[in-house]
PDB file of C-alpha atoms in Angstrom:
ATOM      1  CA  MET A   5      89.644 125.947 190.652  1.00 57.00           C
ATOM      2  CA  ASN A   6      89.011 125.655 194.367  1.00 83.00           C
ATOM      3  CA  TYR A   7      91.400 126.993 196.963  1.00 91.00           C
ATOM      4  CA  ASN A   8      93.066 125.099 199.780  1.00 94.00           C
ATOM      5  CA  GLU A   9      92.264 126.842 203.043  1.00 96.00           C
ATOM      6  CA  VAL A  10      93.664 127.029 206.566  1.00 98.00           C
ATOM      7  CA  ASN A  11      92.692 129.574 209.168  1.00 98.00           C
ATOM      8  CA  ILE A  12      93.522 131.065 212.528  1.00 98.00           C
ATOM      9  CA  ARG A  13      91.375 132.821 215.099  1.00 98.00           C
ATOM     10  CA  ILE A  14      92.630 134.921 217.996  1.00 98.00           C
ATOM     11  CA  THR A  15      90.607 136.581 220.777  1.00 98.00           C
ATOM     12  CA  PRO A  16      91.829 138.014 224.110  1.00 97.00           C
ATOM     13  CA  SER A  17      91.352 134.580 225.684  1.00 96.00           C
ATOM     14  CA  SER A  18      91.940 132.037 222.928  1.00 96.00           C
ATOM     15  CA  ALA A  19      93.916 131.133 219.852  1.00 97.00           C
ATOM     16  CA  GLN A  20      92.846 128.433 217.431  1.00 98.00           C
ATOM     17  CA  MET A  21      94.213 127.153 214.166  1.00 98.00           C
ATOM     18  CA  ASN A  22      91.813 125.201 211.999  1.00 98.00           C
ATOM     19  CA  GLY A  23      89.546 124.899 215.025  1.00 97.00           C
ATOM     20  CA  GLU A  24      92.237 123.400 217.266  1.00 97.00           C
ATOM     21  CA  ASP A  25      93.520 125.248 220.332  1.00 97.00           C
ATOM     22  CA  ILE A  26      97.042 126.644 220.089  1.00 96.00           C
ATOM     23  CA  ALA A  27      99.028 126.097 223.272  1.00 89.00           C
ATOM     24  CA  TRP A  28     100.872 129.036 224.823  1.00 89.00           C
ATOM     25  CA  SER A  29     102.037 130.135 228.245  1.00 90.00           C
ATOM     26  CA  PRO A  30      99.693 132.812 229.592  1.00 92.00           C
ATOM     27  CA  SER A  31     101.232 135.738 231.462  1.00 92.00           C
ATOM     28  CA  ASP A  32      99.878 139.047 232.721  1.00 91.00           C
ATOM     29  CA  ARG A  33     101.024 140.720 229.481  1.00 91.00           C
ATOM     30  CA  GLY A  34      98.129 139.382 227.406  1.00 94.00           C
ATOM     31  CA  ILE A  35      97.746 136.848 224.650  1.00 97.00           C
ATOM     32  CA  LEU A  36      99.349 138.896 221.857  1.00 96.00           C
ATOM     33  CA  PHE A  37     102.560 139.354 223.827  1.00 94.00           C
ATOM     34  CA  ASP A  38     102.518 135.721 224.965  1.00 96.00           C
ATOM     35  CA  LEU A  39     102.124 134.453 221.396  1.00 97.00           C
ATOM     36  CA  PHE A  40     104.814 136.859 220.247  1.00 95.00           C
ATOM     37  CA  GLN A  41     107.198 135.469 222.860  1.00 93.00           C
ATOM     38  CA  LYS A  42     106.531 131.964 221.584  1.00 95.00           C
ATOM     39  CA  TYR A  43     106.447 132.528 217.830  1.00 96.00           C
ATOM     40  CA  ALA A  44     108.285 135.704 216.892  1.00 94.00           C
ATOM     41  CA  LYS A  45     110.586 136.708 219.749  1.00 89.00           C
ATOM     42  CA  GLY A  46     113.419 138.779 218.401  1.00 85.00           C
ATOM     43  CA  TYR A  47     111.343 140.761 215.898  1.00 90.00           C
ATOM     44  CA  ALA A  48     111.676 144.026 217.838  1.00 85.00           C
ATOM     45  CA  LYS A  49     109.393 145.956 215.486  1.00 89.00           C
ATOM     46  CA  PHE A  50     106.483 144.181 217.186  1.00 92.00           C
ATOM     47  CA  TYR A  51     106.887 146.393 220.250  1.00 90.00           C
ATOM     48  CA  LYS A  52     106.364 149.512 218.164  1.00 91.00           C
ATOM     49  CA  MET A  53     103.182 148.335 216.450  1.00 94.00           C
ATOM     50  CA  ASP A  54      99.708 149.347 217.516  1.00 95.00           C
ATOM     51  CA  THR A  55      97.457 146.581 218.855  1.00 97.00           C
ATOM     52  CA  LEU A  56      95.676 146.106 215.518  1.00 98.00           C
ATOM     53  CA  SER A  57      98.974 145.517 213.741  1.00 98.00           C
ATOM     54  CA  GLN A  58     100.223 143.247 216.536  1.00 97.00           C
ATOM     55  CA  LEU A  59      97.050 141.202 216.193  1.00 98.00           C
ATOM     56  CA  GLY A  60      97.290 140.796 212.422  1.00 98.00           C
ATOM     57  CA  PHE A  61     101.046 140.298 212.596  1.00 98.00           C
ATOM     58  CA  ILE A  62     101.086 137.506 215.174  1.00 98.00           C
ATOM     59  CA  ALA A  63      98.103 135.691 213.653  1.00 98.00           C
ATOM     60  CA  THR A  64      99.783 135.682 210.242  1.00 98.00           C
ATOM     61  CA  GLU A  65     103.113 134.747 211.791  1.00 98.00           C
ATOM     62  CA  ILE A  66     101.688 131.599 213.353  1.00 98.00           C
ATOM     63  CA  LEU A  67      99.777 130.697 210.216  1.00 97.00           C
ATOM     64  CA  LEU A  68     102.766 131.048 207.899  1.00 97.00           C
ATOM     65  CA  GLN A  69     105.109 129.222 210.282  1.00 97.00           C
ATOM     66  CA  HIS A  70     102.798 126.232 210.105  1.00 97.00           C
ATOM     67  CA  TYR A  71     102.015 126.607 206.390  1.00 97.00           C
ATOM     68  CA  PRO A  72     105.070 128.178 204.679  1.00 96.00           C
ATOM     69  CA  LEU A  73     104.580 129.678 201.240  1.00 95.00           C
ATOM     70  CA  THR A  74     106.667 128.691 198.246  1.00 94.00           C
ATOM     71  CA  PRO A  75     108.914 131.374 196.670  1.00 93.00           C
ATOM     72  CA  GLN A  76     106.397 131.788 193.868  1.00 92.00           C
ATOM     73  CA  GLN A  77     103.553 132.186 196.328  1.00 93.00           C
ATOM     74  CA  HIS A  78     105.566 134.869 198.133  1.00 93.00           C
ATOM     75  CA  ASP A  79     105.696 136.796 194.861  1.00 93.00           C
ATOM     76  CA  GLU A  80     101.979 136.485 194.273  1.00 92.00           C
ATOM     77  CA  CYS A  81     100.366 136.378 197.725  1.00 96.00           C
ATOM     78  CA  ALA A  82      97.732 139.061 198.136  1.00 96.00           C
ATOM     79  CA  ILE A  83      96.558 140.436 201.460  1.00 97.00           C
ATOM     80  CA  VAL A  84      92.894 141.362 201.746  1.00 97.00           C
ATOM     81  CA  PHE A  85      91.988 142.484 205.248  1.00 98.00           C
ATOM     82  CA  GLY A  86      89.079 144.344 206.746  1.00 98.00           C
ATOM     83  CA  ASN A  87      87.224 145.330 209.896  1.00 98.00           C
ATOM     84  CA  SER A  88      84.387 147.556 211.060  1.00 98.00           C
ATOM     85  CA  CYS A  89      86.176 150.082 213.267  1.00 98.00           C
ATOM     86  CA  ALA A  90      89.322 150.927 211.279  1.00 98.00           C
ATOM     87  CA  SER A  91      92.161 151.984 213.612  1.00 98.00           C
ATOM     88  CA  ILE A  92      89.914 153.288 216.413  1.00 98.00           C
ATOM     89  CA  LYS A  93      92.017 152.028 219.321  1.00 97.00           C
ATOM     90  CA  ASN A  94      95.166 153.702 218.069  1.00 97.00           C
ATOM     91  CA  ASP A  95      93.221 156.808 216.981  1.00 98.00           C
ATOM     92  CA  ARG A  96      92.080 157.234 220.582  1.00 97.00           C
ATOM     93  CA  ASP A  97      95.618 156.741 221.871  1.00 96.00           C
ATOM     94  CA  TYR A  98      96.886 159.343 219.415  1.00 97.00           C
ATOM     95  CA  LEU A  99      94.087 161.734 220.397  1.00 97.00           C
ATOM     96  CA  GLN A 100      95.372 161.675 223.968  1.00 96.00           C
ATOM     97  CA  THR A 101      98.645 163.213 222.754  1.00 95.00           C
ATOM     98  CA  ILE A 102      96.914 166.217 221.147  1.00 96.00           C
ATOM     99  CA  ILE A 103      93.751 166.785 223.188  1.00 97.00           C
ATOM    100  CA  ASP A 104      95.315 169.034 225.832  1.00 96.00           C
ATOM    101  CA  PRO A 105      96.378 172.424 224.400  1.00 95.00           C
ATOM    102  CA  ASN A 106      98.783 172.836 227.325  1.00 93.00           C
ATOM    103  CA  SER A 107     100.446 169.507 226.608  1.00 92.00           C
ATOM    104  CA  TYR A 108     100.231 169.291 222.835  1.00 95.00           C
ATOM    105  CA  TYR A 109     102.867 166.775 221.748  1.00 94.00           C
ATOM    106  CA  PRO A 110     101.587 164.735 218.777  1.00 95.00           C
ATOM    107  CA  SER A 111     103.228 161.329 218.887  1.00 94.00           C
ATOM    108  CA  PRO A 112     104.789 160.428 215.511  1.00 94.00           C
ATOM    109  CA  SER A 113     104.917 156.726 216.370  1.00 93.00           C
ATOM    110  CA  LEU A 114     101.186 156.679 217.179  1.00 95.00           C
ATOM    111  CA  PHE A 115     100.338 158.848 214.184  1.00 96.00           C
ATOM    112  CA  VAL A 116     101.825 156.353 211.710  1.00 95.00           C
ATOM    113  CA  TYR A 117      99.289 153.745 212.850  1.00 96.00           C
ATOM    114  CA  THR A 118      96.226 155.968 212.442  1.00 97.00           C
ATOM    115  CA  LEU A 119      95.341 154.020 209.289  1.00 97.00           C
ATOM    116  CA  PRO A 120      94.149 150.405 209.528  1.00 97.00           C
ATOM    117  CA  ASN A 121      95.912 149.288 206.353  1.00 97.00           C
ATOM    118  CA  ILE A 122      99.307 149.649 208.046  1.00 97.00           C
ATOM    119  CA  VAL A 123      98.820 146.107 209.353  1.00 98.00           C
ATOM    120  CA  THR A 124      98.908 144.757 205.795  1.00 98.00           C
ATOM    121  CA  GLY A 125     102.201 146.574 205.208  1.00 97.00           C
ATOM    122  CA  GLU A 126     103.714 145.157 208.396  1.00 96.00           C
ATOM    123  CA  ILE A 127     102.829 141.639 207.240  1.00 97.00           C
ATOM    124  CA  ALA A 128     104.021 142.177 203.662  1.00 97.00           C
ATOM    125  CA  ILE A 129     107.378 143.481 204.943  1.00 95.00           C
ATOM    126  CA  ARG A 130     107.846 140.683 207.460  1.00 96.00           C
ATOM    127  CA  HIS A 131     107.074 137.861 205.018  1.00 96.00           C
ATOM    128  CA  LYS A 132     108.258 139.530 201.802  1.00 95.00           C
ATOM    129  CA  LEU A 133     104.861 139.211 200.143  1.00 96.00           C
ATOM    130  CA  TYR A 134     104.710 141.096 196.864  1.00 94.00           C
ATOM    131  CA  GLY A 135     101.067 140.693 195.836  1.00 94.00           C
ATOM    132  CA  GLU A 136      98.346 143.315 196.073  1.00 93.00           C
ATOM    133  CA  THR A 137      97.297 144.497 199.517  1.00 95.00           C
ATOM    134  CA  CYS A 138      94.095 146.205 200.580  1.00 96.00           C
ATOM    135  CA  PHE A 139      92.092 146.923 203.689  1.00 98.00           C
ATOM    136  CA  TYR A 140      88.330 147.460 203.704  1.00 97.00           C
ATOM    137  CA  VAL A 141      86.190 148.990 206.424  1.00 98.00           C
ATOM    138  CA  LEU A 142      82.908 147.060 206.267  1.00 98.00           C
ATOM    139  CA  GLU A 143      79.961 146.172 208.476  1.00 97.00           C
ATOM    140  CA  ASN A 144      80.832 142.523 209.072  1.00 96.00           C
ATOM    141  CA  LYS A 145      83.288 139.793 208.140  1.00 95.00           C
ATOM    142  CA  GLU A 146      80.846 137.990 205.853  1.00 96.00           C
ATOM    143  CA  GLN A 147      80.953 141.025 203.552  1.00 96.00           C
ATOM    144  CA  LEU A 148      84.742 140.893 203.523  1.00 96.00           C
ATOM    145  CA  PHE A 149      84.982 137.191 202.774  1.00 94.00           C
ATOM    146  CA  GLU A 150      82.410 137.521 199.985  1.00 94.00           C
ATOM    147  CA  LEU A 151      84.236 140.496 198.493  1.00 93.00           C
ATOM    148  CA  ALA A 152      87.641 138.804 198.789  1.00 92.00           C
ATOM    149  CA  ASP A 153      86.376 135.611 197.204  1.00 89.00           C
ATOM    150  CA  HIS A 154      85.082 137.612 194.252  1.00 89.00           C
ATOM    151  CA  GLN A 155      88.376 139.487 193.889  1.00 88.00           C
ATOM    152  CA  LEU A 156      90.482 136.348 194.055  1.00 88.00           C
ATOM    153  CA  ARG A 157      88.557 134.668 191.283  1.00 86.00           C
ATOM    154  CA  LEU A 158      88.274 137.785 189.149  1.00 88.00           C
ATOM    155  CA  MET A 159      92.001 138.535 189.350  1.00 86.00           C
ATOM    156  CA  HIS A 160      93.142 134.888 189.156  1.00 87.00           C
ATOM    157  CA  ILE A 161      95.138 135.223 192.373  1.00 90.00           C
ATOM    158  CA  ASN A 162      96.964 132.013 193.360  1.00 91.00           C
ATOM    159  CA  ALA A 163      97.597 132.720 197.041  1.00 95.00           C
ATOM    160  CA  ALA A 164      96.101 135.149 199.518  1.00 96.00           C
ATOM    161  CA  LEU A 165      95.704 136.048 203.157  1.00 97.00           C
ATOM    162  CA  ILE A 166      92.108 137.056 203.808  1.00 97.00           C
ATOM    163  CA  GLY A 167      91.465 138.437 207.258  1.00 97.00           C
ATOM    164  CA  TRP A 168      88.956 140.106 209.516  1.00 98.00           C
ATOM    165  CA  VAL A 169      91.131 141.929 212.023  1.00 98.00           C
ATOM    166  CA  GLU A 170      89.238 143.984 214.573  1.00 98.00           C
ATOM    167  CA  CYS A 171      90.538 145.889 217.600  1.00 98.00           C
ATOM    168  CA  GLU A 172      88.315 148.200 219.641  1.00 97.00           C
ATOM    169  CA  ASN A 173      90.634 148.263 222.645  1.00 95.00           C
ATOM    170  CA  GLU A 174      93.270 146.103 224.348  1.00 92.00           C
ATOM    171  CA  ASN A 175      90.569 143.906 225.898  1.00 94.00           C
ATOM    172  CA  ASN A 176      88.325 143.579 222.887  1.00 97.00           C
ATOM    173  CA  PHE A 177      89.849 142.295 219.670  1.00 98.00           C
ATOM    174  CA  TYR A 178      89.320 139.513 217.199  1.00 98.00           C
ATOM    175  CA  ALA A 179      91.230 138.107 214.263  1.00 98.00           C
ATOM    176  CA  ASN A 180      90.046 135.527 211.787  1.00 98.00           C
ATOM    177  CA  ILE A 181      92.600 135.096 209.024  1.00 98.00           C
ATOM    178  CA  LYS A 182      92.509 132.555 206.234  1.00 97.00           C
ATOM    179  CA  LEU A 183      95.386 131.476 204.031  1.00 97.00           C
ATOM    180  CA  LEU A 184      94.146 130.404 200.615  1.00 96.00           C
ATOM    181  CA  TRP A 185      96.238 128.897 197.862  1.00 94.00           C
ATOM    182  CA  LYS A 186      95.927 126.926 194.646  1.00 89.00           C
ATOM    183  CA  ASN A 187      97.986 123.813 194.026  1.00 79.00           C
TER     184      ASN A 187
ATOM    185  CA  MET B  18     126.060 164.758 233.409  1.00 90.00           C
ATOM    186  CA  GLU B  19     126.030 161.033 234.254  1.00 93.00           C
ATOM    187  CA  GLU B  20     122.625 161.450 235.889  1.00 95.00           C
ATOM    188  CA  LEU B  21     121.249 163.136 232.778  1.00 96.00           C
ATOM    189  CA  ILE B  22     122.709 160.402 230.564  1.00 97.00           C
ATOM    190  CA  LEU B  23     120.980 157.713 232.632  1.00 96.00           C
ATOM    191  CA  GLU B  24     117.700 159.657 232.597  1.00 96.00           C
ATOM    192  CA  LEU B  25     117.969 160.057 228.832  1.00 96.00           C
ATOM    193  CA  LYS B  26     118.564 156.349 228.293  1.00 96.00           C
ATOM    194  CA  GLN B  27     115.503 155.533 230.384  1.00 96.00           C
ATOM    195  CA  GLN B  28     113.406 157.980 228.364  1.00 95.00           C
ATOM    196  CA  ILE B  29     114.664 156.597 225.050  1.00 94.00           C
ATOM    197  CA  ILE B  30     113.729 153.080 226.147  1.00 94.00           C
ATOM    198  CA  GLU B  31     110.272 154.275 227.173  1.00 93.00           C
ATOM    199  CA  VAL B  32     109.353 156.475 224.198  1.00 92.00           C
ATOM    200  CA  LEU B  33     110.822 154.125 221.588  1.00 91.00           C
ATOM    201  CA  ASN B  34     109.341 150.985 223.202  1.00 87.00           C
ATOM    202  CA  PHE B  35     112.605 149.090 223.629  1.00 86.00           C
ATOM    203  CA  GLU B  36     110.894 146.644 225.953  1.00 78.00           C
ATOM    204  CA  ASP B  37     113.749 144.190 226.286  1.00 75.00           C
ATOM    205  CA  MET B  38     116.416 146.814 226.958  1.00 85.00           C
ATOM    206  CA  THR B  39     117.853 148.390 230.081  1.00 91.00           C
ATOM    207  CA  PRO B  40     119.941 151.595 230.244  1.00 94.00           C
ATOM    208  CA  THR B  41     123.116 149.522 230.431  1.00 92.00           C
ATOM    209  CA  ASP B  42     122.299 148.033 227.010  1.00 90.00           C
ATOM    210  CA  ILE B  43     122.650 151.469 225.409  1.00 92.00           C
ATOM    211  CA  GLU B  44     126.236 152.550 224.914  1.00 92.00           C
ATOM    212  CA  THR B  45     126.678 156.202 225.788  1.00 95.00           C
ATOM    213  CA  ASP B  46     128.922 156.967 222.815  1.00 94.00           C
ATOM    214  CA  ALA B  47     127.459 154.578 220.234  1.00 91.00           C
ATOM    215  CA  PRO B  48     125.634 156.052 217.220  1.00 90.00           C
ATOM    216  CA  LEU B  49     121.869 156.155 217.721  1.00 90.00           C
ATOM    217  CA  PHE B  50     121.214 155.689 214.018  1.00 88.00           C
ATOM    218  CA  GLY B  51     122.727 153.260 211.542  1.00 79.00           C
ATOM    219  CA  GLU B  52     124.909 150.594 213.115  1.00 74.00           C
ATOM    220  CA  GLY B  53     124.206 151.644 216.723  1.00 73.00           C
ATOM    221  CA  LEU B  54     120.670 151.385 218.071  1.00 79.00           C
ATOM    222  CA  GLY B  55     119.385 151.260 214.496  1.00 79.00           C
ATOM    223  CA  LEU B  56     116.724 153.931 214.937  1.00 87.00           C
ATOM    224  CA  ASP B  57     114.525 154.974 212.011  1.00 87.00           C
ATOM    225  CA  SER B  58     112.983 158.252 210.871  1.00 88.00           C
ATOM    226  CA  ILE B  59     109.895 157.870 213.084  1.00 91.00           C
ATOM    227  CA  ASP B  60     112.197 157.323 216.064  1.00 92.00           C
ATOM    228  CA  ALA B  61     113.995 160.557 215.150  1.00 91.00           C
ATOM    229  CA  LEU B  62     110.669 162.405 215.288  1.00 91.00           C
ATOM    230  CA  GLU B  63     109.931 160.853 218.690  1.00 94.00           C
ATOM    231  CA  LEU B  64     113.319 162.098 219.941  1.00 94.00           C
ATOM    232  CA  ILE B  65     112.456 165.593 218.725  1.00 93.00           C
ATOM    233  CA  VAL B  66     109.183 165.370 220.704  1.00 94.00           C
ATOM    234  CA  LEU B  67     111.147 164.091 223.720  1.00 95.00           C
ATOM    235  CA  LEU B  68     113.464 167.133 223.619  1.00 95.00           C
ATOM    236  CA  ASP B  69     110.481 169.483 223.424  1.00 94.00           C
ATOM    237  CA  LYS B  70     108.280 167.773 226.007  1.00 94.00           C
ATOM    238  CA  GLY B  71     110.969 166.900 228.526  1.00 94.00           C
ATOM    239  CA  TYR B  72     113.424 169.747 228.222  1.00 96.00           C
ATOM    240  CA  GLY B  73     111.649 172.602 226.407  1.00 95.00           C
ATOM    241  CA  ILE B  74     113.991 172.404 223.417  1.00 95.00           C
ATOM    242  CA  LYS B  75     112.388 173.002 220.031  1.00 93.00           C
ATOM    243  CA  LEU B  76     114.462 171.516 217.256  1.00 88.00           C
ATOM    244  CA  ALA B  77     113.100 173.253 214.182  1.00 78.00           C
ATOM    245  CA  ASP B  78     115.982 172.443 211.846  1.00 77.00           C
ATOM    246  CA  PRO B  79     116.140 168.741 210.851  1.00 69.00           C
ATOM    247  CA  LYS B  80     119.836 169.182 209.969  1.00 76.00           C
ATOM    248  CA  ALA B  81     120.524 170.095 213.596  1.00 80.00           C
ATOM    249  CA  GLY B  82     118.928 166.786 214.613  1.00 81.00           C
ATOM    250  CA  LYS B  83     121.568 164.918 212.665  1.00 83.00           C
ATOM    251  CA  GLU B  84     124.236 166.435 214.935  1.00 88.00           C
ATOM    252  CA  VAL B  85     122.256 166.332 218.186  1.00 93.00           C
ATOM    253  CA  PHE B  86     121.282 162.671 217.833  1.00 92.00           C
ATOM    254  CA  LYS B  87     124.790 161.344 217.167  1.00 92.00           C
ATOM    255  CA  SER B  88     124.883 159.547 220.508  1.00 94.00           C
ATOM    256  CA  VAL B  89     123.331 159.681 223.961  1.00 96.00           C
ATOM    257  CA  ARG B  90     126.308 161.675 225.247  1.00 97.00           C
ATOM    258  CA  VAL B  91     125.986 164.280 222.478  1.00 96.00           C
ATOM    259  CA  MET B  92     122.260 164.517 223.189  1.00 96.00           C
ATOM    260  CA  ALA B  93     122.885 164.977 226.901  1.00 97.00           C
ATOM    261  CA  GLU B  94     125.458 167.704 226.286  1.00 96.00           C
ATOM    262  CA  TYR B  95     123.046 169.494 223.951  1.00 95.00           C
ATOM    263  CA  ILE B  96     120.244 169.246 226.507  1.00 96.00           C
ATOM    264  CA  GLN B  97     122.441 170.589 229.283  1.00 96.00           C
ATOM    265  CA  ALA B  98     123.417 173.577 227.166  1.00 95.00           C
ATOM    266  CA  ASN B  99     119.973 174.385 225.782  1.00 94.00           C
ATOM    267  CA  ARG B 100     117.270 173.168 228.188  1.00 95.00           C
ATOM    268  CA  THR B 101     114.566 175.602 229.282  1.00 93.00           C
ATOM    269  CA  LYS B 102     112.953 173.276 231.795  1.00 85.00           C
TER     270      LYS B 102
END
């Protein structure tokens, strides 16, 4: 059976859903904060996330606000994400807290994001998704989408978020997340 | 003491990323955990780092943290009595 599919793309300068521009009010805080203000204001945990998690979180937030899952889909929805540079941006930020022996204060709140799969947990918690979650570090998004497609069919999964979520630094990130579901 | 309390509130807002808050939003005697600010275990670790980095206080015993982090006022009193910088 084929899947229904919708998707969202976010870059530092654009946000599109199914190829159509998403309107938002740009500020000097950047697109992730601006989208957060529009779509998820009040979810204070956002401020504590690393940029990779903020990216995956807000992209999924917009997608699921426009295409809400049924209760059964919430129980089954899998999250299969990937990227090529893991949690490099946050790893560098964390490194800054331990690199100077004379000012060695490892930051617990940065440390908890030194794994890229944390973004899948943030999304599962926010939307109460109880399916399998995984995060792959691969060379490119085509590999991820091919792998995810294989997994979905092999495991007879009825709904899934499949996403390439990449963040090298605060000025260089990219998310392409698809929501797939069977009728 | 009031100066230290204000400084502490500003530091809590900064290290715990309470972007929408100002010092006046934090009640001096309200519990930091549970029904007060609703901090979690990672926040508690950040407060331990804050005590060490800002005031030279090493809190080795987690049970002591439970007492020290009761409220901003209790924290400030502990800092005043134990600070090394």
